[in-house]
Coordinates of C-alpha atoms in Angstrom, one line a residue:
M284 CA -27.7 17.7 -4.0
I285 CA -25.6 17.6 -7.3
R286 CA -21.8 17.0 -6.8
I287 CA -19.0 15.6 -8.9
D288 CA -15.9 13.8 -7.5
L289 CA -12.8 12.5 -9.1
V290 CA -11.1 9.3 -7.8
N291 CA -8.3 7.8 -8.8
V292 CA -6.8 4.2 -7.8
N293 CA -3.1 3.1 -8.0
F294 CA -2.6 -0.8 -7.0
G295 CA 0.5 -2.6 -7.5
T296 CA 3.4 -4.8 -6.2
I297 CA 6.7 -5.0 -6.3
P298 CA 8.3 -8.2 -6.9
T299 CA 11.2 -9.4 -4.8
G300 CA 13.4 -12.7 -4.0
F301 CA 10.6 -13.0 -1.6
G302 CA 7.6 -12.8 -3.0
G303 CA 6.0 -9.4 -3.5
N304 CA 5.4 -6.4 -1.4
A305 CA 2.1 -4.7 -2.3
Y306 CA 0.7 -1.0 -2.5
T307 CA -2.7 0.5 -2.8
V308 CA -3.2 4.4 -2.7
L309 CA -6.3 5.9 -3.0
T310 CA -7.1 9.8 -4.2
I311 CA -10.5 11.1 -3.8
N312 CA -10.7 14.4 -5.2
G313 CA -7.2 15.3 -4.6
S314 CA -6.7 13.8 -1.1
S315 CA -4.4 10.6 -1.1
S316 CA -4.1 7.9 1.4
Q317 CA -2.8 4.8 1.5
Q318 CA -4.7 1.8 2.0
P319 CA -4.5 -1.7 3.9
N320 CA -6.9 -3.7 1.7
F321 CA -5.8 -4.1 -2.0
I322 CA -8.1 -1.9 -4.6
C323 CA -8.0 -2.9 -8.5
I324 CA -10.6 -1.8 -10.4
R325 CA -11.0 -3.6 -13.7
G326 CA -14.4 -3.2 -14.2
F327 CA -17.7 -1.6 -13.7
D328 CA -18.7 -3.9 -11.0
D329 CA -15.5 -3.1 -9.3
A330 CA -16.2 0.6 -9.7
V331 CA -19.4 0.1 -8.0
A332 CA -18.4 -1.9 -5.0
L333 CA -15.8 0.6 -4.6
V334 CA -18.4 3.6 -4.5
V335 CA -20.3 2.3 -1.8
G336 CA -17.2 1.5 0.3
I337 CA -16.3 5.0 0.0
L338 CA -19.7 6.4 1.1
N339 CA -19.9 3.7 3.9
A340 CA -16.8 4.7 5.0
I341 CA -17.2 8.6 4.9
G342 CA -19.8 7.6 8.0
E343 CA -23.0 9.1 6.9
G344 CA -25.4 6.4 6.9
R345 CA -25.3 3.1 5.5
W346 CA -25.5 2.6 1.6
S347 CA -26.6 -0.3 -0.6
K348 CA -27.2 -0.8 -3.8
V349 CA -30.6 -0.9 -5.2
W350 CA -29.8 -1.5 -9.0
E351 CA -27.2 -0.7 -11.4
K352 CA -26.8 -0.8 -15.0
E353 CA -23.8 -0.4 -17.0
F354 CA -23.7 1.8 -20.8
P355 CA -22.0 0.4 -23.7
I356 CA -18.8 2.0 -25.0
S357 CA -18.9 3.4 -28.5
K358 CA -16.1 2.2 -30.9
E359 CA -14.7 5.9 -30.9
E360 CA -14.3 5.6 -27.2
L361 CA -12.5 2.4 -27.5
K362 CA -10.0 3.8 -30.5
Q363 CA -9.0 6.5 -28.0
S364 CA -8.0 3.9 -25.6
T365 CA -4.0 3.0 -26.3
P366 CA -2.3 1.0 -23.3
T367 CA 0.7 2.8 -22.2
I368 CA 2.3 0.1 -20.6
P369 CA 3.7 -3.2 -22.5
G370 CA 1.3 -5.9 -22.0
S371 CA -1.4 -3.9 -20.2
V372 CA -4.8 -3.7 -21.2
N373 CA -7.2 -0.6 -21.0
V374 CA -10.4 -1.0 -18.3
R375 CA -13.2 1.9 -20.0
A376 CA -17.1 1.5 -18.4
K377 CA -19.5 3.6 -17.8
G378 CA -22.9 3.7 -16.0
A379 CA -25.5 4.4 -13.3
V380 CA -26.1 3.0 -9.7
L381 CA -29.1 3.9 -7.1
L382 CA -27.7 3.8 -3.9
S383 CA -29.9 3.8 -0.4
S384 CA -29.3 4.8 2.8
D385 CA -30.6 3.5 5.9
R386 CA -31.5 7.4 7.0
G387 CA -33.9 7.5 4.2
M388 CA -31.7 8.9 1.6
E389 CA -31.1 8.0 -2.1
R390 CA -28.2 8.3 -4.6
L391 CA -28.2 8.1 -8.3
V392 CA -24.4 7.9 -9.3
F393 CA -23.3 8.3 -12.8
I394 CA -19.5 6.6 -13.4
T395 CA -17.1 7.1 -15.9
L396 CA -14.6 4.7 -15.5
N397 CA -10.8 4.9 -17.4
G398 CA -7.9 2.8 -16.5
V399 CA -5.3 0.3 -16.9
Y400 CA -4.4 -3.3 -16.0
G401 CA -1.3 -5.4 -16.7
Q402 CA 0.7 -8.2 -15.5
N403 CA 4.3 -9.1 -15.8
P404 CA 5.1 -12.5 -14.9
S405 CA 8.4 -13.1 -12.8
Y406 CA 10.0 -16.4 -11.5
F407 CA 10.2 -15.2 -8.1
A408 CA 6.9 -13.0 -8.2
T409 CA 4.5 -11.6 -10.9
S410 CA 4.3 -7.6 -11.0
I411 CA 0.8 -6.4 -11.1
I412 CA -0.1 -2.5 -12.0
C413 CA -3.6 -1.3 -11.8
S414 CA -4.3 2.1 -12.5
A415 CA -8.2 3.6 -12.6
S416 CA -9.6 7.1 -12.8
M417 CA -13.2 7.9 -12.1
T418 CA -15.8 10.5 -12.3
L419 CA -18.7 10.2 -10.2
T420 CA -21.5 12.5 -11.0
S421 CA -24.0 12.1 -8.3
V422 CA -27.8 13.4 -7.4
Q423 CA -29.0 12.6 -3.6
A424 CA -32.1 13.2 -2.3
P425 CA -34.9 11.8 0.4
K426 CA -36.8 8.8 -0.8
G427 CA -39.1 9.5 -2.9
K428 CA -37.8 13.1 -3.9
L429 CA -35.1 11.7 -6.3
R430 CA -36.6 11.9 -9.7
E431 CA -37.9 15.4 -9.0
V432 CA -34.4 16.4 -7.5
N433 CA -33.0 14.7 -10.6
G434 CA -34.7 16.6 -13.2
I435 CA -33.7 19.9 -11.2
A436 CA -30.2 19.1 -11.4
G437 CA -29.9 18.1 -14.8
G438 CA -31.1 21.8 -15.5
V439 CA -28.8 23.2 -13.2
Y440 CA -25.8 20.7 -14.8
S441 CA -26.6 21.7 -18.5
N442 CA -25.9 25.2 -17.5
I443 CA -22.3 24.8 -15.6
R444 CA -19.4 26.5 -17.4
I445 CA -16.0 25.1 -16.2
N446 CA -13.8 27.8 -14.7
P447 CA -10.3 27.6 -16.7
E448 CA -8.2 28.0 -14.0
W449 CA -9.9 24.7 -12.5
G450 CA -7.6 22.8 -15.3
I451 CA -4.0 24.4 -13.5
F452 CA -5.1 23.7 -9.9
T453 CA -6.4 20.2 -11.0
Y454 CA -3.2 19.6 -13.1
K455 CA -1.0 21.0 -10.0
D456 CA -2.5 18.9 -7.6
F457 CA -2.5 15.9 -9.6
T458 CA 1.8 16.6 -10.3
E459 CA 1.8 16.8 -6.3
T460 CA -0.2 13.4 -6.0
N461 CA 2.1 11.6 -8.7
R462 CA 5.1 13.0 -6.8
E463 CA 3.9 11.5 -3.6
I464 CA 3.3 8.2 -4.9
N465 CA 6.5 7.9 -6.5
R466 CA 7.9 8.6 -2.9
M467 CA 5.8 6.3 -1.4
V468 CA 6.6 3.6 -4.2
R469 CA 10.7 4.5 -4.0
Q470 CA 10.4 3.8 -0.2
M471 CA 8.4 0.4 -0.4
Q472 CA 11.6 -0.4 -3.1
K473 CA 14.2 0.9 -0.6
D474 CA 12.5 -1.3 2.3
S475 CA 12.1 -4.3 0.3
Q476 CA 16.0 -4.2 -1.0
E477 CA 17.0 -4.0 2.9
F478 CA 14.9 -7.1 3.6
N479 CA 16.0 -8.8 0.9
S480 CA 19.8 -8.4 2.1
W481 CA 18.8 -9.1 5.6
M482 CA 17.1 -12.2 4.6
S483 CA 20.1 -13.1 2.4
K484 CA 22.6 -12.5 5.4
S485 CA 20.6 -14.4 7.5
W486 CA 20.2 -17.7 5.4
A487 CA 24.1 -17.3 4.6
N488 CA 24.8 -17.4 8.2
V489 CA 22.5 -20.4 9.0
L490 CA 23.8 -22.1 6.5
S491 CA 27.4 -21.5 8.1
D492 CA 27.2 -21.7 11.6
Q493 CA 28.0 -17.9 12.1
T494 CA 25.9 -15.0 13.3
Y495 CA 26.4 -11.2 14.5
V496 CA 26.8 -10.1 17.8
R497 CA 27.2 -6.4 18.9
D498 CA 28.7 -4.9 22.1
P499 CA 25.2 -1.9 23.1
S500 CA 28.3 0.1 24.9
T501 CA 30.9 0.4 22.1
G502 CA 29.0 -0.5 19.1
E503 CA 31.5 -2.7 17.6
V504 CA 30.2 -5.5 15.7
F505 CA 31.5 -9.3 15.5
R506 CA 31.1 -12.1 13.3
V507 CA 30.7 -15.6 15.7
Y508 CA 30.6 -19.2 15.3
K509 CA 27.4 -20.8 16.7
K510 CA 25.6 -24.1 15.3
S511 CA 22.1 -23.1 13.8
W512 CA 20.2 -25.3 16.4
E513 CA 22.1 -23.8 20.2
T514 CA 20.8 -21.4 21.9
G515 CA 22.1 -19.1 24.6
E516 CA 23.5 -16.0 25.0
F517 CA 27.3 -13.7 24.0
W518 CA 28.8 -12.4 27.0
R519 CA 32.3 -10.0 26.6
E520 CA 35.2 -10.3 29.2
P521 CA 35.0 -6.3 30.5
V522 CA 38.9 -5.9 31.0
F523 CA 40.9 -6.9 27.9
Q524 CA 37.7 -6.9 25.9
D525 CA 39.2 -9.5 23.7
V526 CA 37.2 -13.0 24.9
I527 CA 33.7 -13.6 23.8
L528 CA 32.0 -16.5 25.5
G529 CA 29.1 -18.0 24.0
G530 CA 26.0 -20.4 24.6
V531 CA 25.7 -18.6 28.2
K532 CA 21.7 -19.9 29.1
E533 CA 19.5 -17.1 30.7
G534 CA 19.0 -17.8 34.4
S535 CA 21.7 -20.4 34.7
K536 CA 24.6 -19.8 37.2
L537 CA 27.2 -19.0 34.4
Q538 CA 25.3 -16.0 33.7
E539 CA 25.0 -15.1 37.5
L540 CA 29.1 -15.6 37.5
L541 CA 29.7 -13.7 34.6
Q542 CA 27.2 -10.7 35.7
M543 CA 29.4 -10.7 39.0
E544 CA 32.1 -10.5 37.2
G545 CA 31.1 -7.2 35.1
W546 CA 31.1 -9.4 31.6
K547 CA 28.9 -7.3 29.5
K548 CA 26.1 -9.2 27.4
L549 CA 26.1 -9.0 23.7
E550 CA 23.0 -8.3 21.0
E551 CA 22.8 -11.1 19.0
S552 CA 21.2 -11.2 15.3
L553 CA 21.5 -13.2 12.0
G554 CA 21.2 -10.5 9.5
G555 CA 23.6 -8.1 11.2
F556 CA 22.9 -4.7 12.3
R557 CA 22.0 -1.3 10.7

């Protein structure tokens, strides 16, 4: 079996006033997914580790590395690399890795890596961008048959002709993937801004001994006085609704009396309500 796979990894952090939010988007042959782990490819060893991780995640046996060999990058190839982001450096590497599975298979993977890595230091948090694109050319065969299959695959590969329509399809898919990545980053920035606003309000209220309460039946929101160390609930008088009583302990006799008289329990939030 011979196959060619295109893998793209975008990792970055968005600085906030309380640290930073990180994201990782992994795209394999045009299919993108957000990853729970941080993936930053900064060299050939990182690329090999990602290839092994992807194969193991597919579930077709357990793969492990037998050997790897990194090939030198020519001066001409290095000249073609120009950082597109201020303060960033290019990541270029190529090589081969032999993998073995517990199901009696071997896979020889040729890796071509192009990427960029950069940091933007900040007082609050360092912004990081780490993007990498890899072309994986693989040959797979049962153990003991890889050399023979690799020779046949080499002849087949040398006679492959590229269909021009593939380039159009790839560009379209790349554009859609980038649009989705940008949407995800914008959503993360929006969530981060909302969180920062909520935290700012919360700290301001703690320091000024205030909090927000809301009447769940009317949606009205009030800013009321409350010591930061005090506990207890807020209740609202049901008739004229101009009296709000705070410090009512849960399960207390006062709470039982208020419930009997029809008082309404209010919702509370230090950072306010959306």
